[in-house]
CSV table of C-alpha atoms in Angstrom, one decimal:
chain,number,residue,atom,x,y,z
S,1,UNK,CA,0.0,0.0,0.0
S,2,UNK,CA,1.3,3.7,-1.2
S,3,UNK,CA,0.4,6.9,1.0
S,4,UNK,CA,-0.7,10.3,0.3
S,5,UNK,CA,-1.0,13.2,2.2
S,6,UNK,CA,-4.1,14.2,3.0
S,7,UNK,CA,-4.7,17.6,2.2
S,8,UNK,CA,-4.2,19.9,5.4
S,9,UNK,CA,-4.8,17.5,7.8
S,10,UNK,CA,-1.3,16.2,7.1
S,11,UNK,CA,-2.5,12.8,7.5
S,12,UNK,CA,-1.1,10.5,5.4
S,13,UNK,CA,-4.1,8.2,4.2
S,14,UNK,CA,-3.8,5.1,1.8
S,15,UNK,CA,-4.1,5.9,-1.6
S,16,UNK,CA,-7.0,2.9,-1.7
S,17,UNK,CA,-8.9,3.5,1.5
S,18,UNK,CA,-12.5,1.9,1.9
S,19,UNK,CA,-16.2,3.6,1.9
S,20,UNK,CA,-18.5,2.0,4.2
S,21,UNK,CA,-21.8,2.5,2.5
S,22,UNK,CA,-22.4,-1.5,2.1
S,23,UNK,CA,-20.0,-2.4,5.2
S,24,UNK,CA,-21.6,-5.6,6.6
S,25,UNK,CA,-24.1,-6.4,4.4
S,26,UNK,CA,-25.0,-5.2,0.3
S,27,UNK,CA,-27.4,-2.1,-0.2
S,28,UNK,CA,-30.6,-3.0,1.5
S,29,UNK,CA,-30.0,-6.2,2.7
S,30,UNK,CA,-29.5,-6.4,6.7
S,31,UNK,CA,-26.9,-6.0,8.9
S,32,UNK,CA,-24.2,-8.1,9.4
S,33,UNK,CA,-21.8,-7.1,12.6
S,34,UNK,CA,-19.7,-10.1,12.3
S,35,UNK,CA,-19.2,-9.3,8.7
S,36,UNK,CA,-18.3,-5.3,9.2
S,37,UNK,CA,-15.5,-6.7,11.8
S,38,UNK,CA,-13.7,-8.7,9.5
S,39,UNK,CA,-13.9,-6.9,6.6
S,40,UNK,CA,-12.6,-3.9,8.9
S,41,UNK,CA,-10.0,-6.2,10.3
S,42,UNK,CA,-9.0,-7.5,6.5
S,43,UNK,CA,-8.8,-3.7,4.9
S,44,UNK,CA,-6.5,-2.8,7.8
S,45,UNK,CA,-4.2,-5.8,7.9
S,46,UNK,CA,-4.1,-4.7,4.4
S,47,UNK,CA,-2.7,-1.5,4.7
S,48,UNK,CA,-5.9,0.9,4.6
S,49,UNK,CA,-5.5,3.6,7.2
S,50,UNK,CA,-8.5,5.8,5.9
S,51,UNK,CA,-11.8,4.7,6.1
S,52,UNK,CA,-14.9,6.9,5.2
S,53,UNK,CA,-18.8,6.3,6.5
S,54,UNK,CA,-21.6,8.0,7.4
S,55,UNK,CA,-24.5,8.8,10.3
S,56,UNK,CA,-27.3,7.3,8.1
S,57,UNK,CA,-25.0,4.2,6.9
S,58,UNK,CA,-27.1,1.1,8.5
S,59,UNK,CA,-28.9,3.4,10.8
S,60,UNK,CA,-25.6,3.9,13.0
S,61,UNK,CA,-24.7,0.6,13.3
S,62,UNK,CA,-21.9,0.8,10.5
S,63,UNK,CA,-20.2,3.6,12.8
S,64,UNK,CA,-21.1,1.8,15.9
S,65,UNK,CA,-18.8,-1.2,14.2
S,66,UNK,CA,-16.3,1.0,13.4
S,67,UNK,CA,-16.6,2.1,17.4
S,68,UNK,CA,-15.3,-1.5,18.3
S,69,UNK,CA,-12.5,-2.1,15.0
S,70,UNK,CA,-10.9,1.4,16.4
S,71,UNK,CA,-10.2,0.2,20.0
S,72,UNK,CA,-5.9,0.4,20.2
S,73,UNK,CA,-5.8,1.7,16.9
S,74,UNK,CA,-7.3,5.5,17.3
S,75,UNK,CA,-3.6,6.9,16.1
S,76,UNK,CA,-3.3,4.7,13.5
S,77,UNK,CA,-6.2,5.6,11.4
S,78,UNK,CA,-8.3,8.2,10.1
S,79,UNK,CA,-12.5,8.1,10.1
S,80,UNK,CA,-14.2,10.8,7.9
S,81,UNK,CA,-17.4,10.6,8.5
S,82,UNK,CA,-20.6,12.8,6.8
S,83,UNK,CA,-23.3,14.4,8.5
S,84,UNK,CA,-27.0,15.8,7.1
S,85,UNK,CA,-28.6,13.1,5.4
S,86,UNK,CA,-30.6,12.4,9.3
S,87,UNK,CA,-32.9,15.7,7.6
S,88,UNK,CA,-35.8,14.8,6.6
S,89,UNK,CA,-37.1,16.0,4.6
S,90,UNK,CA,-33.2,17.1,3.4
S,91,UNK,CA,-33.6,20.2,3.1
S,92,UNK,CA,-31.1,23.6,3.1
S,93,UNK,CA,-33.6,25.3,5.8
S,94,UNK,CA,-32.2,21.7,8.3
S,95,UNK,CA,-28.6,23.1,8.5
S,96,UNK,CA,-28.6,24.4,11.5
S,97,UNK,CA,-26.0,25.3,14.0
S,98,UNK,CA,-28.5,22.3,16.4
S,99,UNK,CA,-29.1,20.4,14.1
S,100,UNK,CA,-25.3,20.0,13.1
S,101,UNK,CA,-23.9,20.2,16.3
S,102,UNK,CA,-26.6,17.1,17.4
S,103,UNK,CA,-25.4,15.1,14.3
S,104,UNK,CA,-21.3,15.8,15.6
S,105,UNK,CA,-22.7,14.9,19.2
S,106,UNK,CA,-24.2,11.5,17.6
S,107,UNK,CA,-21.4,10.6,16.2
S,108,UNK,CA,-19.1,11.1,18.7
S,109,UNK,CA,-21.3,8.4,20.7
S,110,UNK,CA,-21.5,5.9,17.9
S,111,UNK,CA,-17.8,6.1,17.4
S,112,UNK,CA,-16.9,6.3,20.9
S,113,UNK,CA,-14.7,8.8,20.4
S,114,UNK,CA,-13.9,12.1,21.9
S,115,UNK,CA,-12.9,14.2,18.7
S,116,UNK,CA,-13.8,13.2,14.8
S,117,UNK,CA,-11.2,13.3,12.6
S,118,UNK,CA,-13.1,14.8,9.8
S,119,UNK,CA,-16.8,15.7,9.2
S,120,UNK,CA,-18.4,16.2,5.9
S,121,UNK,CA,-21.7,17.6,5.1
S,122,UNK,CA,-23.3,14.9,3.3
S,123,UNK,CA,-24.1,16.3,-0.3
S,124,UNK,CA,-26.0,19.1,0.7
S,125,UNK,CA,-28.7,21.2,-0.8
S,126,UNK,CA,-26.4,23.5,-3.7
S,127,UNK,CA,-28.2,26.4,-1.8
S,128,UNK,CA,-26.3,25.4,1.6
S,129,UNK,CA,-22.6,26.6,-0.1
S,130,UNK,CA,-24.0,29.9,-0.7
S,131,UNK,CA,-24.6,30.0,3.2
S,132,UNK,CA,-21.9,31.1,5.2
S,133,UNK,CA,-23.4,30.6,8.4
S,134,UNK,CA,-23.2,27.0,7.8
S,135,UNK,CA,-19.9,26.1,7.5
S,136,UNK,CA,-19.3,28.9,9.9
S,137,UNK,CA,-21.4,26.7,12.3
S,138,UNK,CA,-18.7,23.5,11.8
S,139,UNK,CA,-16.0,26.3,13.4
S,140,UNK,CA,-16.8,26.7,17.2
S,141,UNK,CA,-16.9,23.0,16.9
S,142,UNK,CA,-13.4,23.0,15.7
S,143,UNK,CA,-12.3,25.3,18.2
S,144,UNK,CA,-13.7,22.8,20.8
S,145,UNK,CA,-12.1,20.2,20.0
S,146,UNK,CA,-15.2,18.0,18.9
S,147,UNK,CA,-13.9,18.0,15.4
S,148,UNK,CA,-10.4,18.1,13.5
S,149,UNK,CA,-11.0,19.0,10.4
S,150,UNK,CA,-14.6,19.4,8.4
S,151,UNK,CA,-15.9,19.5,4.6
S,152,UNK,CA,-18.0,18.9,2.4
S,153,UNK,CA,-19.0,15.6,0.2
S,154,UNK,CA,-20.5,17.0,-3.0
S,155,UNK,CA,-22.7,15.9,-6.5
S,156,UNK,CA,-21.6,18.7,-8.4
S,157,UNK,CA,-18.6,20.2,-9.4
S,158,UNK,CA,-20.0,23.8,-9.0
S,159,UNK,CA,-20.6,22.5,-5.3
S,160,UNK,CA,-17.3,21.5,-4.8
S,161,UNK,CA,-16.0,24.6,-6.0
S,162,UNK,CA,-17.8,26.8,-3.7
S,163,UNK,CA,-16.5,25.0,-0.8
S,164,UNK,CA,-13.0,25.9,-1.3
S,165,UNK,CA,-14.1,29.4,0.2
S,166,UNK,CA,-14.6,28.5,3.5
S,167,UNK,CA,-12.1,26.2,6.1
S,168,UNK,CA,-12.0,23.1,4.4
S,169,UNK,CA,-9.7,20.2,4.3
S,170,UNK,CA,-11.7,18.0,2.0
S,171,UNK,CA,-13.6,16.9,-0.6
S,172,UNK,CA,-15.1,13.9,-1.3
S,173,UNK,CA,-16.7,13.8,-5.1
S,174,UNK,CA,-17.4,11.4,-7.4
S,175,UNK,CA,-14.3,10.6,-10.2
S,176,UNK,CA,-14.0,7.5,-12.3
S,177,UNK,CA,-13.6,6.1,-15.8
S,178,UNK,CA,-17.4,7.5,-16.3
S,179,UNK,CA,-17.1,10.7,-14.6
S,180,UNK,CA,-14.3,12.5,-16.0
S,181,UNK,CA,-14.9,16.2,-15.3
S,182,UNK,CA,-13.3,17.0,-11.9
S,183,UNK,CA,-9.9,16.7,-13.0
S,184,UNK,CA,-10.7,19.1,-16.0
S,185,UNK,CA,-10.1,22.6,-13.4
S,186,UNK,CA,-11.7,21.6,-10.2
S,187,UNK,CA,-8.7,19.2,-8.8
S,188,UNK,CA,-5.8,21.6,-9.3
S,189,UNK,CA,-8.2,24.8,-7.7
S,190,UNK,CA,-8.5,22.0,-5.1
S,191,UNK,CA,-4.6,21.7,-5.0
S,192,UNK,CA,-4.2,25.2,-4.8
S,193,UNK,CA,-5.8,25.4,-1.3
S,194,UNK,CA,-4.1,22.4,0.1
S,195,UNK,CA,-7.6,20.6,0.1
S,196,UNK,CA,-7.6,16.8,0.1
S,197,UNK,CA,-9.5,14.9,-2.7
S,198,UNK,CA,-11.3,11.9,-1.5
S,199,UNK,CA,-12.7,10.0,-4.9
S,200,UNK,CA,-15.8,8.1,-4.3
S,201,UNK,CA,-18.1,6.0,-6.3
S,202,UNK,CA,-14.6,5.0,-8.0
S,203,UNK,CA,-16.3,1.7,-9.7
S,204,UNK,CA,-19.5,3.4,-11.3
S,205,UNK,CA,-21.6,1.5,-8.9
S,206,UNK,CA,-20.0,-1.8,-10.1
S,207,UNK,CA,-20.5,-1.1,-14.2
S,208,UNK,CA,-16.7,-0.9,-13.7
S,209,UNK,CA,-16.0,-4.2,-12.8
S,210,UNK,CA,-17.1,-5.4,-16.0
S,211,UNK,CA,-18.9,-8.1,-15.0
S,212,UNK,CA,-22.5,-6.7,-14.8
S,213,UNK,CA,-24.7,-7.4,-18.4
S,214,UNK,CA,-27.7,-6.3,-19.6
S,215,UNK,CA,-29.3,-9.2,-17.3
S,216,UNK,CA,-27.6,-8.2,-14.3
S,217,UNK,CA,-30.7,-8.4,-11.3
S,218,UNK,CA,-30.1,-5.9,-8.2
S,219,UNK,CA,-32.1,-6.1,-5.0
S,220,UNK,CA,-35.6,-5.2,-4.9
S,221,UNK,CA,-34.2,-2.5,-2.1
S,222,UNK,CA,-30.9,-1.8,-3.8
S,223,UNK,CA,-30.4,2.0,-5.0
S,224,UNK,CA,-28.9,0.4,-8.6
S,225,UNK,CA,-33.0,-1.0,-8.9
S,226,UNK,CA,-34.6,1.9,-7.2
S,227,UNK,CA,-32.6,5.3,-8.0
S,228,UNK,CA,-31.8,4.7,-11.8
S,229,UNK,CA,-33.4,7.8,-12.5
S,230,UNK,CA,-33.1,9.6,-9.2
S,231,UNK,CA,-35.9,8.3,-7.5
S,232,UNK,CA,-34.3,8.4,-3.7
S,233,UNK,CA,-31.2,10.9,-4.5
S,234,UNK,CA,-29.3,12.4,-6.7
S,235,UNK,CA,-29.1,10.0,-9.8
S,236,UNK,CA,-25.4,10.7,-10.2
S,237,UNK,CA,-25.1,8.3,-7.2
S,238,UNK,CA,-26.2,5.4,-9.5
S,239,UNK,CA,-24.1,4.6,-11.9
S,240,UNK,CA,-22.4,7.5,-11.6
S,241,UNK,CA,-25.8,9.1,-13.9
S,242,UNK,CA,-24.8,6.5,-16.8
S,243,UNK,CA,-27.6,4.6,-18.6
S,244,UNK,CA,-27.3,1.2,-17.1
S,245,UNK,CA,-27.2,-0.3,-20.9
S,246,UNK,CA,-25.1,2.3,-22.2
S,247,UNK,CA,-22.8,1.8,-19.2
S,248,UNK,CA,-21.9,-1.9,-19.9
S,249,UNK,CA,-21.8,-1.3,-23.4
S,250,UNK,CA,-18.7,1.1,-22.5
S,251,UNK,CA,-17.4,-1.0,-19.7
S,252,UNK,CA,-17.4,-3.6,-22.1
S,253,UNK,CA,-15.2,-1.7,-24.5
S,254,UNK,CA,-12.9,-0.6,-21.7
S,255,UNK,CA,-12.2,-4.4,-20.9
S,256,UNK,CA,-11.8,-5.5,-24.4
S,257,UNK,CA,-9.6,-2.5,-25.6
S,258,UNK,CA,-7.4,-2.2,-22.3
S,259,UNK,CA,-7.2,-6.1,-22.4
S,260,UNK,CA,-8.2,-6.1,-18.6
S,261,UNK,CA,-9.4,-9.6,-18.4
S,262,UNK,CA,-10.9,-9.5,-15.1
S,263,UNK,CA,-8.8,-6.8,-13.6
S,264,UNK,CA,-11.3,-3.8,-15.0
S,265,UNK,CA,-12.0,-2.9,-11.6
S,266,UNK,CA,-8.6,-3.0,-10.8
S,267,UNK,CA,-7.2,-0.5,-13.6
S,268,UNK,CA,-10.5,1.6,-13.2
S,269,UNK,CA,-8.9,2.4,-9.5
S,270,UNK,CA,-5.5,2.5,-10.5
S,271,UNK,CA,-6.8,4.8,-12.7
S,272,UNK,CA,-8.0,7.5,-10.3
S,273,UNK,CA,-4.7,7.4,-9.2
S,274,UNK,CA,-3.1,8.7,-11.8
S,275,UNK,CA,-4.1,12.7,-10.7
S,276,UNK,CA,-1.8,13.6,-7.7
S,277,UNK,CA,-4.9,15.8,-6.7
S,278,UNK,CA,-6.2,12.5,-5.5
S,279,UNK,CA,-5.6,12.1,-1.2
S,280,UNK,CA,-7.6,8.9,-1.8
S,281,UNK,CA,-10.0,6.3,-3.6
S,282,UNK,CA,-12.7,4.6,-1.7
S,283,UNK,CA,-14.3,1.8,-3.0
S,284,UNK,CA,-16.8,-0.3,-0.9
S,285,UNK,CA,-17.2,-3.8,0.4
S,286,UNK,CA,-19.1,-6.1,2.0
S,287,UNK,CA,-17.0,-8.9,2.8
S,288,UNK,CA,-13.6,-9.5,3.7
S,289,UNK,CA,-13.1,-11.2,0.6
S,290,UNK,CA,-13.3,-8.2,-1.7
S,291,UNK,CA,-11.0,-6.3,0.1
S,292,UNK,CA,-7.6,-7.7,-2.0
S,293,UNK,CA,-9.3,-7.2,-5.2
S,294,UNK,CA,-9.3,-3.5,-4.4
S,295,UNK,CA,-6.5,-2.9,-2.5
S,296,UNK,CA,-4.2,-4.6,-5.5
S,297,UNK,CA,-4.5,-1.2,-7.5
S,298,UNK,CA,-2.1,0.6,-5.2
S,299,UNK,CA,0.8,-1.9,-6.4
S,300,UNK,CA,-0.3,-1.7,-10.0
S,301,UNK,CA,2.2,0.4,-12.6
S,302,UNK,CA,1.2,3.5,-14.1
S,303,UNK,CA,-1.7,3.5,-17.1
S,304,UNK,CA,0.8,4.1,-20.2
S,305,UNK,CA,-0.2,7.4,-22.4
S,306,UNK,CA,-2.0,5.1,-24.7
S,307,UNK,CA,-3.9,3.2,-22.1
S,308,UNK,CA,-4.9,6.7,-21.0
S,309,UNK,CA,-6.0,7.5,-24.1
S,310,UNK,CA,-8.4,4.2,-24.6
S,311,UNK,CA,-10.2,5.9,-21.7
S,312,UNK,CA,-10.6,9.5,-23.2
S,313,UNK,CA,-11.5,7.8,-26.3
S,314,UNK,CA,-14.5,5.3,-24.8
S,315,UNK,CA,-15.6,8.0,-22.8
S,316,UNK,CA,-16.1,10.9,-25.2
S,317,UNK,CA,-17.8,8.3,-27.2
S,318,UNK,CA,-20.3,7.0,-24.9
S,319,UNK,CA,-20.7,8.9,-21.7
S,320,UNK,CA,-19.6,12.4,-21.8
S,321,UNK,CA,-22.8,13.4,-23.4
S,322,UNK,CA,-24.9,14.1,-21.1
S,323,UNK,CA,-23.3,13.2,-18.1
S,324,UNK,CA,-20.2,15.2,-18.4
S,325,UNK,CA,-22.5,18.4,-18.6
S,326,UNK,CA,-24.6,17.3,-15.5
S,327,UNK,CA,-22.5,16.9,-13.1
């Protein structure tokens, strides 16, 4: 595993980390503690020092896991964790200086800790980062010592732009094969003020693993059934905003040109890492198991210029229009 400095936190966080949306169990499915444990246990025997979740992930229970993974290791790695989505309805008018405050306060309990590392509101309304007052809120905290750093996990790249006028160490948006816009102007403004990049959604939602087809099934309660066109969210969390078809069409064209074999998941991370704006990738898991498959990317040599350029090519073909303009 490879390290890179997190932004102005100073932190140095492995360059493949792990997002804990689906930590114990796969979107909708229930909880599995014993599960969570080991697949926390796995990632850091593995060299993953960064790990990213969330108040609403599994009601709590994902950072209540977490809680029991960090006992002894509280110096050793780094939680980010995002606050907001607990509004409902999710609304600018919830970002309070209470409500936000509460949401810190609930995760310090769940976490059992006595400072978070880093906070970050949870895709916000875009409204919210034309409100001072709100990130002016997440200050007294700092100065408390109830958090360490704070930012802002964002859809768009307008969002993410906005943020860098306010006290921010991070970033977390989404950047993959399919989603090639951020590193177009928004990662080296992001550079420019020492603010980390956390990449999420790295894997498209699983199109870039290249084995999904057109007869793929998802959960009856999985967001890749139930948000394809923004039903629950944003729809630039499914998928990344791809059509599903037109997505494995392109993954498919990714594998055969690249000649990834089953390693598409793989380069699609290895990838990422090519920007040196990147602090950090964070791909999901469920099981111990997957954990490897991920974390191999960090060892993997550099995409050649052509390799790079297979990428650009299948991308302006099939996805930029629309999603590059969306997002």
């Amino acid at each position: 595993m490879k390290y890179r400095r997190f932004g102005n936190t100073n932190f140095n966080a492995s360059e493949i980390s792990l997002g804990i949306w689906q930590l114990g169990s796969k979107w909708g499915d229930p909880f599995s503690e014993k599960d969570a444990l080991a697949t926390l246990e796995e990632a850091y025997d593995q060299g993953v020092n960064f790990f990213d979740t969330a108040d609403v992930y599994q009601d709590g229970k994902s950072q209540q896991a977490i809680a029991k993974f960090l006992k002894g290791k509280q110096d050793k790695v780094f939680v980010s964790t995002k606050i907001g989505r607990r509004l409902d309805p999710h609304v600018a008018s919830g970002y309070t200086p209470e409500n936000l405050r509460k949401f810190v306060e609930d995760c310090l309990t769940n976490l059992d800790v006595d400072a978070l590392d880093n906070v970050l509101l949870h895709c916000p309304p875009t409204i919210v980062f034309y409100r001072p007052e709100v990130f002016f809120a997440m200050d007294p905290m700092k100065k408390e010592g109830l958090i360490k750093n704070y930012g802002v996990s964002v859809e768009k790249i307008e969002e993410g732009i906005k943020a860098l006028d306010y006290d921010i160490s991070s970033v977390e948006i989404i950047y993959n094969m399919f989603r090639l816009r951020p590193a177009e102007n928004f990662f080296q403004m992001a550079k420019a003020h020492d603010v980390g990049i956390i990449a999420r959604v790295p894997l498209a939602s699983g199109l870039l693993t290249g084995k999904y087809t057109l007869d793929t099934k998802f959960g009856a309660h999985d967001h890749r059934t139930t948000n394809r066109h923004g039903e629950e969210f944003d729809a630039g969390e499914t998928f990344s905003g791809v059509d599903y078809a037109t997505g494995v069409k392109a993954a498919d064209e990714l594998k055969k040109r690249l000649g990834a074999g089953d390693k598409l998941a793989a380069m699609a991370l290895r990838y990422i890492l090519m920007s040196d704006a990147v602090s950090t990738v964070i791909p999901g898991a469920s099981k111990p198991e997957q954990i490897e498959k991920n974390t191999i990317a960090s060892d993997m040599p550099a995409l050649t210029h052509e390799q790079m350029g297979i990428v650009a090519d299948v991308y302006d073909e099939y996805i930029k229009n629309p999603v590059h303009y969306k997002w």
